[in-house]
Coordinates of C-alpha atoms and ligand atoms in Angstrom, one line a residue:
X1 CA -156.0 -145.8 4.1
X2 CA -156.1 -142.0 3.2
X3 CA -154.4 -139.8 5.8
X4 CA -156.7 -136.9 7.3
X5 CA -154.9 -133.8 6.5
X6 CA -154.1 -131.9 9.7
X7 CA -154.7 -128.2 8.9
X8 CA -152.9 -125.0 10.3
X9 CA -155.6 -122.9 9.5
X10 CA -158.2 -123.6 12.5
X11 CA -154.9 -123.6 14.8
X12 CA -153.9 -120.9 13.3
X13 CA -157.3 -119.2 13.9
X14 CA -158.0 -120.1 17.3
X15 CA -154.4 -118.3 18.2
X16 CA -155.6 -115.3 16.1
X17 CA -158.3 -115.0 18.4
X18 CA -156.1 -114.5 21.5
X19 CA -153.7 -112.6 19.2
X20 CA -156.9 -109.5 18.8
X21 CA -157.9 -109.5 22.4
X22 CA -154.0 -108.5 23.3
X23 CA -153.6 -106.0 20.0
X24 CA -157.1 -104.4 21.5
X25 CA -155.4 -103.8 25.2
X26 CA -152.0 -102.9 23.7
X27 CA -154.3 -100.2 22.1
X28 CA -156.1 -98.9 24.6
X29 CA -152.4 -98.2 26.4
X30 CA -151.8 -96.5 23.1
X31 CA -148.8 -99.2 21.9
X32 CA -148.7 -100.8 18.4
X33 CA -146.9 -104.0 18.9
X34 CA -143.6 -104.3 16.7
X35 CA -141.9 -107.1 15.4
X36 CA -138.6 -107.1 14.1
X37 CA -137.3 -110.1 11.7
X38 CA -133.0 -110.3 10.6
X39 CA -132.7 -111.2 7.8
X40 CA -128.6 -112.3 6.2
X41 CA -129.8 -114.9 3.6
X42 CA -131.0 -114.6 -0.4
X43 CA -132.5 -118.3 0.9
X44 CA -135.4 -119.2 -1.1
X45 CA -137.4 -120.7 1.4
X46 CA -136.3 -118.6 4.0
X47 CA -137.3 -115.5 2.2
X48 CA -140.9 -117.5 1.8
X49 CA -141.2 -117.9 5.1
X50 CA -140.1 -114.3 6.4
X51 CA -142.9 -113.0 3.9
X52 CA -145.6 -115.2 5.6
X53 CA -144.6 -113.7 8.9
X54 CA -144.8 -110.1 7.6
X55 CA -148.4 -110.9 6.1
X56 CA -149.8 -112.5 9.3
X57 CA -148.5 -109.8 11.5
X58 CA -150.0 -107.0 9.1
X59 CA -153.0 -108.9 9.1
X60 CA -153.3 -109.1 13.2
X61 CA -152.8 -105.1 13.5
X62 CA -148.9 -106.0 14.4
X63 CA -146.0 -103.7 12.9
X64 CA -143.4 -105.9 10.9
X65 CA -140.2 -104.5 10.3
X66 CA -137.5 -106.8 8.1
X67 CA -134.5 -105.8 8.2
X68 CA -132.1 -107.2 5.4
X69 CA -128.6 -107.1 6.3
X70 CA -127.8 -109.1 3.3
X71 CA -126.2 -112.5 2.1
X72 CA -122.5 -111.3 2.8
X73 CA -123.7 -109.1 6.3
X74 CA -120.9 -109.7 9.3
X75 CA -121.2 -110.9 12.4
X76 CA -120.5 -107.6 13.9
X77 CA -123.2 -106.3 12.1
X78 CA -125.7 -108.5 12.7
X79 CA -124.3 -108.1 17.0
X80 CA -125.3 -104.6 16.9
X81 CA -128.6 -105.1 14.7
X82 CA -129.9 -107.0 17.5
X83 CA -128.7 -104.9 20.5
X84 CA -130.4 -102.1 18.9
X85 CA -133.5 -103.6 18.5
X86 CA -133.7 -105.1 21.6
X87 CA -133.4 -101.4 23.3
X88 CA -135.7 -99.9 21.3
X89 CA -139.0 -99.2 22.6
X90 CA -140.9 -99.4 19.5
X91 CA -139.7 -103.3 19.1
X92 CA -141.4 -105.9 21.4
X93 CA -140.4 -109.2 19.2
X94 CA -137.0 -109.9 17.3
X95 CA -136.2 -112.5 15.4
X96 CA -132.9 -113.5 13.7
X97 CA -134.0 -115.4 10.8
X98 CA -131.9 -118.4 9.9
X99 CA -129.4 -119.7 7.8
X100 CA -126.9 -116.8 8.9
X101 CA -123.9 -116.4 6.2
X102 CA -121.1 -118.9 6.2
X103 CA -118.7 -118.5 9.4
X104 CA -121.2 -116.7 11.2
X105 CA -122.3 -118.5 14.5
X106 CA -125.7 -117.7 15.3
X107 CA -125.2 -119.3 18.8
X108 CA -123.3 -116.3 19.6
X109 CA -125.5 -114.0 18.1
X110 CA -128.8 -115.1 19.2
X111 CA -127.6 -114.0 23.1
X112 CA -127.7 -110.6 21.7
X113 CA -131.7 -110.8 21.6
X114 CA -133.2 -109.8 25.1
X115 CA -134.7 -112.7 26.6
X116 CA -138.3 -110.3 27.3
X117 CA -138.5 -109.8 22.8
X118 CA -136.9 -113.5 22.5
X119 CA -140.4 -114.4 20.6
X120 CA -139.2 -117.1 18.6
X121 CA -137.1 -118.5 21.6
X122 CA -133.8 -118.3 20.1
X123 CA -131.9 -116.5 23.3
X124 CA -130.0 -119.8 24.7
X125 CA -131.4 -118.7 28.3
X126 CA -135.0 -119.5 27.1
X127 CA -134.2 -122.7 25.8
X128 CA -132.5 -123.5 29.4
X129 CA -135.9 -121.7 31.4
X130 CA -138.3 -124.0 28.6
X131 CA -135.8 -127.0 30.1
X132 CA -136.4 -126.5 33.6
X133 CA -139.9 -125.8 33.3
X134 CA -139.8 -122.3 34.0
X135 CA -141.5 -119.5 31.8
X136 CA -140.1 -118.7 28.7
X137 CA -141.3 -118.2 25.3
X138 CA -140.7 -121.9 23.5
X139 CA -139.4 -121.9 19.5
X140 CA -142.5 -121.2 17.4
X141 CA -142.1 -124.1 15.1
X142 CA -141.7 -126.7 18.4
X143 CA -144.8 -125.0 19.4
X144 CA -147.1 -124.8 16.5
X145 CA -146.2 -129.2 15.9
X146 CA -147.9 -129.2 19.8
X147 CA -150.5 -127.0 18.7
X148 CA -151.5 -128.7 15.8
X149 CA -151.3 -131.7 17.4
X150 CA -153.5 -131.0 20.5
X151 CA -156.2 -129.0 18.5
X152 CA -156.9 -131.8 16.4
X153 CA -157.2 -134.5 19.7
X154 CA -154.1 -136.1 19.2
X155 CA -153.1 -137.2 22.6
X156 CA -149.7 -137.1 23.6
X157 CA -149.2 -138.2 27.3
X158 CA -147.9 -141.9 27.0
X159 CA -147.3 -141.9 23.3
X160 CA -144.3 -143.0 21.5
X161 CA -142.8 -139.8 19.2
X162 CA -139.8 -140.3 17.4
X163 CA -138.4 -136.6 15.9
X164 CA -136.2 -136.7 13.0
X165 CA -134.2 -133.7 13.6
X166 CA -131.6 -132.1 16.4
X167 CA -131.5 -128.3 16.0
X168 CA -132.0 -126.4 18.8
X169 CA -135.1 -124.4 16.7
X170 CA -137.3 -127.8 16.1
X171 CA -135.7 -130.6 17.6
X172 CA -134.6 -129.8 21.0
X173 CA -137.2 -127.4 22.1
X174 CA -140.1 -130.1 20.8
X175 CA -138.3 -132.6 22.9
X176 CA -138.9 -130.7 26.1
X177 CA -142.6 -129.7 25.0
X178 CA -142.9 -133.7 24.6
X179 CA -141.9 -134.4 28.0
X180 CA -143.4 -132.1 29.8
X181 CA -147.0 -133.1 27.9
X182 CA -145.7 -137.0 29.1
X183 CA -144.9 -138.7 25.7
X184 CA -141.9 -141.0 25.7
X185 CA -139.9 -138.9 22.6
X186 CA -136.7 -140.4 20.3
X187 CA -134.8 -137.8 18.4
X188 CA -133.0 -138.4 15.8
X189 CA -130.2 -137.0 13.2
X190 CA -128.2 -137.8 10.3
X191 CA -126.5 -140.8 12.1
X192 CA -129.2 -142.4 13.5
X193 CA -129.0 -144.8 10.8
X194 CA -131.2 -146.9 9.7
X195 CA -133.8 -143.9 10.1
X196 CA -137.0 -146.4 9.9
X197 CA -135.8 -148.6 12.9
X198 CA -136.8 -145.6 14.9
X199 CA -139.6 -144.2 12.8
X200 CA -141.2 -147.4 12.7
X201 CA -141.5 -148.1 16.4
X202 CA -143.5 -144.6 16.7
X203 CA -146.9 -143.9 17.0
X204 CA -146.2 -140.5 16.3
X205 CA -143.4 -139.0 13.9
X206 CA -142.2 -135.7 13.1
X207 CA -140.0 -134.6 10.3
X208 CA -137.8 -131.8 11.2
X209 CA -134.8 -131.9 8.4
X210 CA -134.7 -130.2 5.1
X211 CA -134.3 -133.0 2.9
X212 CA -137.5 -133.2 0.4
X213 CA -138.6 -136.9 0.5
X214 CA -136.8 -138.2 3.3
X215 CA -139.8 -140.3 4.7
X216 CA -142.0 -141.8 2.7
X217 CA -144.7 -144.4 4.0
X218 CA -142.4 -147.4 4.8
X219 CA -140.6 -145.7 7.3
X220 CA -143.7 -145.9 9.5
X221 CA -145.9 -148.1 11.1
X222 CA -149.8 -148.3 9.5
X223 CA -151.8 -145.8 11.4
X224 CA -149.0 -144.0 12.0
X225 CA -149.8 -139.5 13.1
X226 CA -147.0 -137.8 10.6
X227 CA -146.1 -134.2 11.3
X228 CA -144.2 -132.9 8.4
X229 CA -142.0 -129.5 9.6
X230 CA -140.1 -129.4 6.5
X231 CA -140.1 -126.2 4.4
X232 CA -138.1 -126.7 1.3
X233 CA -138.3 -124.9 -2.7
X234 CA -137.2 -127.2 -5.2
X235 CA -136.2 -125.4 -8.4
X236 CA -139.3 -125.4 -10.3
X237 CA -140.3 -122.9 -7.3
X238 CA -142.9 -125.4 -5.3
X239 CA -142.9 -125.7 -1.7
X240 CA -142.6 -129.3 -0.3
X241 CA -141.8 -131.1 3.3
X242 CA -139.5 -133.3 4.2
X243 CA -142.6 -136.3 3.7
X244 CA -143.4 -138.0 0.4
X245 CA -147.0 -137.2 0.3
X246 CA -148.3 -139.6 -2.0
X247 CA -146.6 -143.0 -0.1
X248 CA -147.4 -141.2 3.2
X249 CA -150.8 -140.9 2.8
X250 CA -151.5 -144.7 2.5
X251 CA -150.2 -145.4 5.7
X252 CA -150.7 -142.9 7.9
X253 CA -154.0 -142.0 9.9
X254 CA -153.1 -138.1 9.3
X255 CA -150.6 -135.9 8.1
X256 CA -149.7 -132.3 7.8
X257 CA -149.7 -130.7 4.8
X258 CA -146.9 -128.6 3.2
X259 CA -147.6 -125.8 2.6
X260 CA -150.8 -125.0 5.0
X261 CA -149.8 -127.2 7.8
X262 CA -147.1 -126.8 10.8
X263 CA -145.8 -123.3 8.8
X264 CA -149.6 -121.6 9.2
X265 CA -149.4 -122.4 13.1
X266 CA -145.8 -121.2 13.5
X267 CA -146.4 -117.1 11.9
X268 CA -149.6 -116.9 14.0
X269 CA -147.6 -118.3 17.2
X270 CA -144.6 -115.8 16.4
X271 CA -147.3 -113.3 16.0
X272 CA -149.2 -114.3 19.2
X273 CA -146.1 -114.3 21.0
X274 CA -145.2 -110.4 20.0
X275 CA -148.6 -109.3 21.4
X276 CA -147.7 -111.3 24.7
X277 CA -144.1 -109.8 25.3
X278 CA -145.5 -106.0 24.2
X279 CA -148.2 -106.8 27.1
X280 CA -145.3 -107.7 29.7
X281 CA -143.1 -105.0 28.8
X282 CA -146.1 -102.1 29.0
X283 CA -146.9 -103.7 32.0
X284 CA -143.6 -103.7 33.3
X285 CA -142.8 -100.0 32.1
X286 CA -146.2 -98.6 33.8
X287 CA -145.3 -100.4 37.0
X288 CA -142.0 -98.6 37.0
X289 CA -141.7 -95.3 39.2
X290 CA -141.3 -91.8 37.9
X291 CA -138.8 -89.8 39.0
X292 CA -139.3 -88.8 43.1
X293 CA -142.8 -91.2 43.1
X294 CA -143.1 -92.2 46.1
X295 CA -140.1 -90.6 47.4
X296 CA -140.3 -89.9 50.9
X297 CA -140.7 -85.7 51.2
Ligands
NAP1 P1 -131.1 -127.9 10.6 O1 -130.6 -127.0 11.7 O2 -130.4 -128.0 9.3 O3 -131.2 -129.3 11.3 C1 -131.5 -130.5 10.5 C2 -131.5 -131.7 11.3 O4 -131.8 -132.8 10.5 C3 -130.1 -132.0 12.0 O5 -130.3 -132.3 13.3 C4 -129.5 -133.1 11.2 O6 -128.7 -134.0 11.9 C5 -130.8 -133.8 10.8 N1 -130.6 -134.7 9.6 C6 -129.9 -134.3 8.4 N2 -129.9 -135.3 7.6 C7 -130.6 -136.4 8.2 C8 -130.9 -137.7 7.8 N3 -130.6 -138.2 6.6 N4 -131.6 -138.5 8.7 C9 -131.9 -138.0 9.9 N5 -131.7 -136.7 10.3 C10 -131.0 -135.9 9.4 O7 -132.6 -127.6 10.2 P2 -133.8 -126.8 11.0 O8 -133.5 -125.4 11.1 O9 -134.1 -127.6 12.2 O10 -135.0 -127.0 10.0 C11 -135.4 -128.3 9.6 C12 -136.5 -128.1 8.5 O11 -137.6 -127.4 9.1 C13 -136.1 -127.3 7.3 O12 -136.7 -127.7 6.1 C14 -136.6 -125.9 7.6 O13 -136.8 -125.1 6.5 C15 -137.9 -126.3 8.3 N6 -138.4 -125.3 9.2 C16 -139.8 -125.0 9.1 C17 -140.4 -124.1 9.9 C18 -141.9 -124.0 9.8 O14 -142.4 -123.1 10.4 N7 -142.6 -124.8 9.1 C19 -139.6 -123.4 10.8 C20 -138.2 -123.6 10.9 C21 -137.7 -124.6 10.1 P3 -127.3 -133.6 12.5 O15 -127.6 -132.8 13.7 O16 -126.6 -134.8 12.8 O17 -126.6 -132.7 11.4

């Protein structure tokens, strides 16, 4: 068996097209959407990554803005960063780009984020609205594996997914976009050992670690849908996932690539989603009264 590749790019597309309709109507109000990505890493494959988003956004008409605090930036500093972005009017999306320097606890800091610019869903009161069902914009990553997967007729409702990988950017949030799309989800971490007990059993698997290699074709069952989130440089300078492509592709029925797969769909999301908060907070600033409107005389 050769595994289909499931491709970003006509996700990615399709999302681009919703992504033009809002830059058109932010236009007309006369408002260039801005996105703002934190940056406090020399990380390899983040600094990948954060370059993707930049070239998406320019692409879409949206204004990137990175701002690099550095590898040795404070938490103070990186506190304030974000408070000032999220009051200023040009900004309408704000990430804070992970991994933070060492002692730095980016629980703390991600609460500095205003929930309305929280576009990659970092803010811990979206994860808690996405858990309740309630609006609230859902990690990118967790969104683009859903994406991918429903644009290339992978049902969900009543399947088996096991997702290697806890954090609360990837494993978490795609737990609750699981459930509420009715799969029956396992998610595992580093002591959910042996890893292909639960791989195996899935119809479904995602890869959500860091680890180059970590899966490889017998940790799932033949016919098996593999998403591979995974972003990692190895020191020759290529980009792989967390799958072993060459095993994986004789058992699976499809898999992501790396690059081009779940990485494509999460820029144009976090791009998508910037449009859709400048809309809300235009909206919500023309809807707001000018001084003595409607005052009674
Ligand atoms: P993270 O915060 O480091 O979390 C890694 C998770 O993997 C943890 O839950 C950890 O378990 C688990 N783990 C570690 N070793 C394991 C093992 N041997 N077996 C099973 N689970 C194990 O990483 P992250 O931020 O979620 O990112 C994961 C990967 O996705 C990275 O490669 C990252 O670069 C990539 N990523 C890609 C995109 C994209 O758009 N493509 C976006 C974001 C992240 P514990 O909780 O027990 O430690």
């Amino acid at each position: 068996m050769i595994a289909l590749p499931l491709l970003g790019a006509p996700v990615a597309r399709r999302l681009r097209t919703e992504t033009d309709k809002n830059v058109t109507t932010l236009r007309h109000r006369g408002v260039v959407p801005g996105l703002a990505v934190v940056v406090a890493t020399d990380n390899e494959a983040t600094l990948w990554y954060v370059r993707s988003i930049a070239r998406a956004a320019d692409k879409a008409g949206v204004n990137c803005t990175v701002v690099d605090l550095g590898a040795d930036a404070g938490a103070d500093e990186i506190a304030s960063t974000l408070s000032l972005l999220s009051a200023d009017e040009d900004v309408h999306g704000i990430i804070l780009q992970t991994p933070l320097p060492p002692g730095v606890d980016g629980d703390e800091l991600v609460a500095h984020i205003s929930a309305a610019k929280d576009v990659d869903g970092a803010n811990p009161l979206s994860l808690g609205r996405l858990a309740v069902g309630q609006e609230a914009f859902a990690p990118a990553t967790a969104r683009a594996v859903v994406e991918l997967l429903e644009h290339h007729r992978v049902s969900l409702a009543g399947r088996h997914v096991t997702v290697v990988g806890r954090s609360a950017v990837v494993g978490k949030p795609l737990l609750l976009l699981l459930l509420q799309r009715d799969a029956t989800v396992t998610v595992c971490h580093s002591r959910s050992q042996p890893l292909e007990r639960y791989t195996s059993e899935a119809g479904i698997v995602v890869a959500a670690v860091g680890r180059p290699g970590l899966l490889t074709g017998d940790h799932v069952r033949p016919g098996a849908v593999v998403v591979d989130v995974g972003t990692n440089v190895l020191e020759n300078g290529e980009l792989v996932g967390d799958v072993d492509p060459v095993s994986m592709t004789e058992v699976a029925s499809a898999l992501t690539p790396v690059p081009g797969g779940v990485g494509t769909v999460t820029t144009a999301l976090l791009v998508l989603h910037t449009t859709q908060a400048a809309l809300r907070l235009t909206e919500e600033l023309a809807s707001v009264p000018t001084v003595g409107a409607g005052a009674p005389s």
